[in-house]
PDB file of C-alpha atoms in Angstrom:
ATOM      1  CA  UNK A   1     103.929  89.400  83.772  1.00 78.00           C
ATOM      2  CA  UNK A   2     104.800  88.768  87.063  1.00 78.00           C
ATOM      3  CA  UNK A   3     108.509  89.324  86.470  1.00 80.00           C
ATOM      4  CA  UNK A   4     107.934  92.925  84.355  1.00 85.00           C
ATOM      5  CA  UNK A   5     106.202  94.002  87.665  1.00 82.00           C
ATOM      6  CA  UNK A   6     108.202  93.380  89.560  1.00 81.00           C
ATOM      7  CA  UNK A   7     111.058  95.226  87.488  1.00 85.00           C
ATOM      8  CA  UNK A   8     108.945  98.143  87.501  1.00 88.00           C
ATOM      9  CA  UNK A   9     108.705  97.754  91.014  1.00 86.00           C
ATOM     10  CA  UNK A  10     112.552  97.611  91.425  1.00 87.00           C
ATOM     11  CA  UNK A  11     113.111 100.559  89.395  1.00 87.00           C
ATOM     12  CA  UNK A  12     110.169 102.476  91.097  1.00 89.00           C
ATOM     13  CA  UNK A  13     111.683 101.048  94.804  1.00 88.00           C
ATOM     14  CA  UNK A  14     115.669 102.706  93.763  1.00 89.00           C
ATOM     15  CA  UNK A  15     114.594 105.646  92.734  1.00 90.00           C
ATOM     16  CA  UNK A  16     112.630 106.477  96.077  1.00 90.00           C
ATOM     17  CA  UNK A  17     115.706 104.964  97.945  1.00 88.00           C
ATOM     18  CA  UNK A  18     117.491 107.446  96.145  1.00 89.00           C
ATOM     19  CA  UNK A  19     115.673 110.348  96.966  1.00 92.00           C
ATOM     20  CA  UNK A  20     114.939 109.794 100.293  1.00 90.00           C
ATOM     21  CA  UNK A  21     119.146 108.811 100.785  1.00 90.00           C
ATOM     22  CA  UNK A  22     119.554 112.220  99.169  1.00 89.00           C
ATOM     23  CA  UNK A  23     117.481 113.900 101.880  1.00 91.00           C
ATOM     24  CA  UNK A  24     119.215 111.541 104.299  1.00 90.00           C
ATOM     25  CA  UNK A  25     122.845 112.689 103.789  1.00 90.00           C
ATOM     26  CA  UNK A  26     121.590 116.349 103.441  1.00 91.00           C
ATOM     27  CA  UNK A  27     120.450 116.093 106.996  1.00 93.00           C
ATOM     28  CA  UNK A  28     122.722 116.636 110.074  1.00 93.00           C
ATOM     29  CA  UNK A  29     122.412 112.943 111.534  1.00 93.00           C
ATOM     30  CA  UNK A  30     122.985 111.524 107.644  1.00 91.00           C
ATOM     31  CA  UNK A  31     125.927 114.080 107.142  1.00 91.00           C
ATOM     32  CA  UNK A  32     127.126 112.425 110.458  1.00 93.00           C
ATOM     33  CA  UNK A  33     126.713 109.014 109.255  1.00 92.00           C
ATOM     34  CA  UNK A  34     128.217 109.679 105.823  1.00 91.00           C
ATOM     35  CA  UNK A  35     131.773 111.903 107.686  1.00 93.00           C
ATOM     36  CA  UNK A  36     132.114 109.043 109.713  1.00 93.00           C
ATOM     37  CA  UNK A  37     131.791 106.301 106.696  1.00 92.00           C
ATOM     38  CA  UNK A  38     134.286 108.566 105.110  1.00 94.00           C
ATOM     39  CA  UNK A  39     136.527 108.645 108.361  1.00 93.00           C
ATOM     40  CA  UNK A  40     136.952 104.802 108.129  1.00 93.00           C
ATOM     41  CA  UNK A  41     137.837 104.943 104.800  1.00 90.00           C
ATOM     42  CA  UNK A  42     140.633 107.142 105.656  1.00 91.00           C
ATOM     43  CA  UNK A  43     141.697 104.983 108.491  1.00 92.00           C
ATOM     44  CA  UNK A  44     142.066 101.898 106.088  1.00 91.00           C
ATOM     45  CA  UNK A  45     143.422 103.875 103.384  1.00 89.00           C
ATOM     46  CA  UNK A  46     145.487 106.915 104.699  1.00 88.00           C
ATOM     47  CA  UNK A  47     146.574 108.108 101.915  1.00 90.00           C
ATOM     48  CA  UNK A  48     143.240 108.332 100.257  1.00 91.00           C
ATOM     49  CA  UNK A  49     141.933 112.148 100.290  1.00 91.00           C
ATOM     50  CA  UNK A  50     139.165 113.763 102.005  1.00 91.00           C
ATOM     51  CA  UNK A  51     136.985 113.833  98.726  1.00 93.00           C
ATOM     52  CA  UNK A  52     137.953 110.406  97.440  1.00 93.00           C
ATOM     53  CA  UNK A  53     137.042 108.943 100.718  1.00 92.00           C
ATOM     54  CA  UNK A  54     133.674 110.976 100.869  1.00 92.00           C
ATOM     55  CA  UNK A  55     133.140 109.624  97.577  1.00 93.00           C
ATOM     56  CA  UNK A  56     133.428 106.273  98.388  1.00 92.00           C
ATOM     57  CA  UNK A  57     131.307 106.392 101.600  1.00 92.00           C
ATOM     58  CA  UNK A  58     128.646 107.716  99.619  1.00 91.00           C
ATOM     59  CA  UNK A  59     128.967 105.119  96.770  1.00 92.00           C
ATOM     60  CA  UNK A  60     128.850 102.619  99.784  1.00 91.00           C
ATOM     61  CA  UNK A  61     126.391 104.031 101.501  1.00 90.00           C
ATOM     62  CA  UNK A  62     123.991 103.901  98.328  1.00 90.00           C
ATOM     63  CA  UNK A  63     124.815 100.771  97.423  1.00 91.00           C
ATOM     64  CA  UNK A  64     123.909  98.866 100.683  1.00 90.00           C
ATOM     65  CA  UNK A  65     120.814 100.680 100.546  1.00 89.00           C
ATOM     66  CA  UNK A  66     120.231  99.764  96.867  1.00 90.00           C
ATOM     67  CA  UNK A  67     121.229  96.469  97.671  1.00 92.00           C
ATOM     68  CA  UNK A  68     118.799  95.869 101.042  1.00 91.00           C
ATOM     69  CA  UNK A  69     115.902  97.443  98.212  1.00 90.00           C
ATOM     70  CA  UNK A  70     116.417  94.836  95.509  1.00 89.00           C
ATOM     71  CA  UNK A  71     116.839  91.952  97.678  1.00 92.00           C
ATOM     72  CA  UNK A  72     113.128  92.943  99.261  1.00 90.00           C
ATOM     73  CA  UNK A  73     112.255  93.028  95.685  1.00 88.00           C
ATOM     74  CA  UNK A  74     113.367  89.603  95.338  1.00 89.00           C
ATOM     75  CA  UNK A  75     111.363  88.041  98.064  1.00 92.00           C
ATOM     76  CA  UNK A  76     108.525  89.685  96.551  1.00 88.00           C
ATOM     77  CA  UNK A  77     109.071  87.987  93.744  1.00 89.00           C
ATOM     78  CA  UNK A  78     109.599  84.862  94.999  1.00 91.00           C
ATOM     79  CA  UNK A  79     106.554  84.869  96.864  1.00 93.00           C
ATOM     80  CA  UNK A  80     104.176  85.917  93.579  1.00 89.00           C
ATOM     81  CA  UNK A  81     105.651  83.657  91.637  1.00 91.00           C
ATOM     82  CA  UNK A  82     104.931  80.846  94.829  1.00 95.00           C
ATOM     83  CA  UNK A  83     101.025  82.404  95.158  1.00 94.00           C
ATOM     84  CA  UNK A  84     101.148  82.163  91.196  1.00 92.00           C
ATOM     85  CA  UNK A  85     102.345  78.802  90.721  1.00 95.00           C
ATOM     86  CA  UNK A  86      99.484  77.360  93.768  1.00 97.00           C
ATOM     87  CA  UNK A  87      96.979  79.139  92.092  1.00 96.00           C
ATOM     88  CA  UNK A  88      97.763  76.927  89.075  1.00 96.00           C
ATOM     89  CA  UNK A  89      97.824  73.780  90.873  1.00 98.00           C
ATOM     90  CA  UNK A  90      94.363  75.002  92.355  1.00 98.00           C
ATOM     91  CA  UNK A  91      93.028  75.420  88.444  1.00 97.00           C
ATOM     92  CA  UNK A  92      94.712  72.408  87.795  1.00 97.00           C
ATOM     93  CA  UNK A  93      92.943  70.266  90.467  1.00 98.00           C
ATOM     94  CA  UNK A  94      89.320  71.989  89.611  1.00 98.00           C
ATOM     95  CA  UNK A  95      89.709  71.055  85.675  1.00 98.00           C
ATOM     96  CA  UNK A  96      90.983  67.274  86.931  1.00 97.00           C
ATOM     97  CA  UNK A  97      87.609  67.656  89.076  1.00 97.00           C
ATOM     98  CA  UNK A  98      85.284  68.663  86.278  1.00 97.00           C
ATOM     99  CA  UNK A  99      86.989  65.825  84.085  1.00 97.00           C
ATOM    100  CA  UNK A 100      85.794  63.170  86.472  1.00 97.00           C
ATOM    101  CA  UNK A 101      82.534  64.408  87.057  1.00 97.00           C
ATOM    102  CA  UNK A 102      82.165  64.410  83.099  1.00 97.00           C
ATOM    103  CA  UNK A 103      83.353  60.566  83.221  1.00 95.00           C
ATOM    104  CA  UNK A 104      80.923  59.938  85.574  1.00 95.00           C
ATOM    105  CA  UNK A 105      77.747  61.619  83.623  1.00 95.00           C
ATOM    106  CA  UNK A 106      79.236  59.746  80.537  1.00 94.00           C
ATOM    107  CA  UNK A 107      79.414  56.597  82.488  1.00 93.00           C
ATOM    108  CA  UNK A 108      76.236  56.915  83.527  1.00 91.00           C
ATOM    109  CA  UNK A 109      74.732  57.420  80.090  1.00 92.00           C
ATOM    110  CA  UNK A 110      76.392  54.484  78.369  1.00 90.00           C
ATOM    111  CA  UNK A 111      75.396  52.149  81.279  1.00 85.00           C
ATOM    112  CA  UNK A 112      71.124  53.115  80.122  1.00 76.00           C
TER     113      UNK A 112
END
């Protein structure tokens, strides 16, 4: 259960990255951001074109963003699934607890 939520989360958590990268790069700081990802591109690779190298600053651009999203979604994970697995050991421990205290009352009724 734990897992499907967190997918849902995941998907839920890109597709607000998206969006909000959208509005981002449609702004004049994130157009800035994105010419100048594209102008490093073209320094690597100079015979790469304008668009090509547009296109891959943008397809790196979303992907470190994607990337930074699902690895948050990962810790979340990791940490339900720790808070999961010590609430078990807590059940655990209180059966283990009500087991003794029944050995005891049955004890205590075969020594009459």
């Amino acid at each position: 259960r734990i897992k499907l939520d967190c997918e849902r989360d995941l998907l839920g958590a890109l597709d607000r990255v998206r969006k909000e990268l959208g509005n981002f790069l449609q702004s004049q700081e994130g157009q800035a951001a994105w010419d100048e990802r594209a102008q490093q591109y073209k320094e690597v690779n100079p015979d790469i074109d304008t668009a090509r190298a547009r296109q891959e600053a943008y397809n790196d651009i979303v992907s470190s963003h994607e990337a930074a999203v699902k690895e948050e979604v990962r810790g979340q994970f990791r940490e339900l699934r720790k808070t999961e697995h010590r609430r078990l050991q807590i059940r655990r421990l209180e059966i283990v607890r009500e087991l003794i205290k029944l050995e005891n009352q049955w004890k205590a009724v075969v020594t009459l």
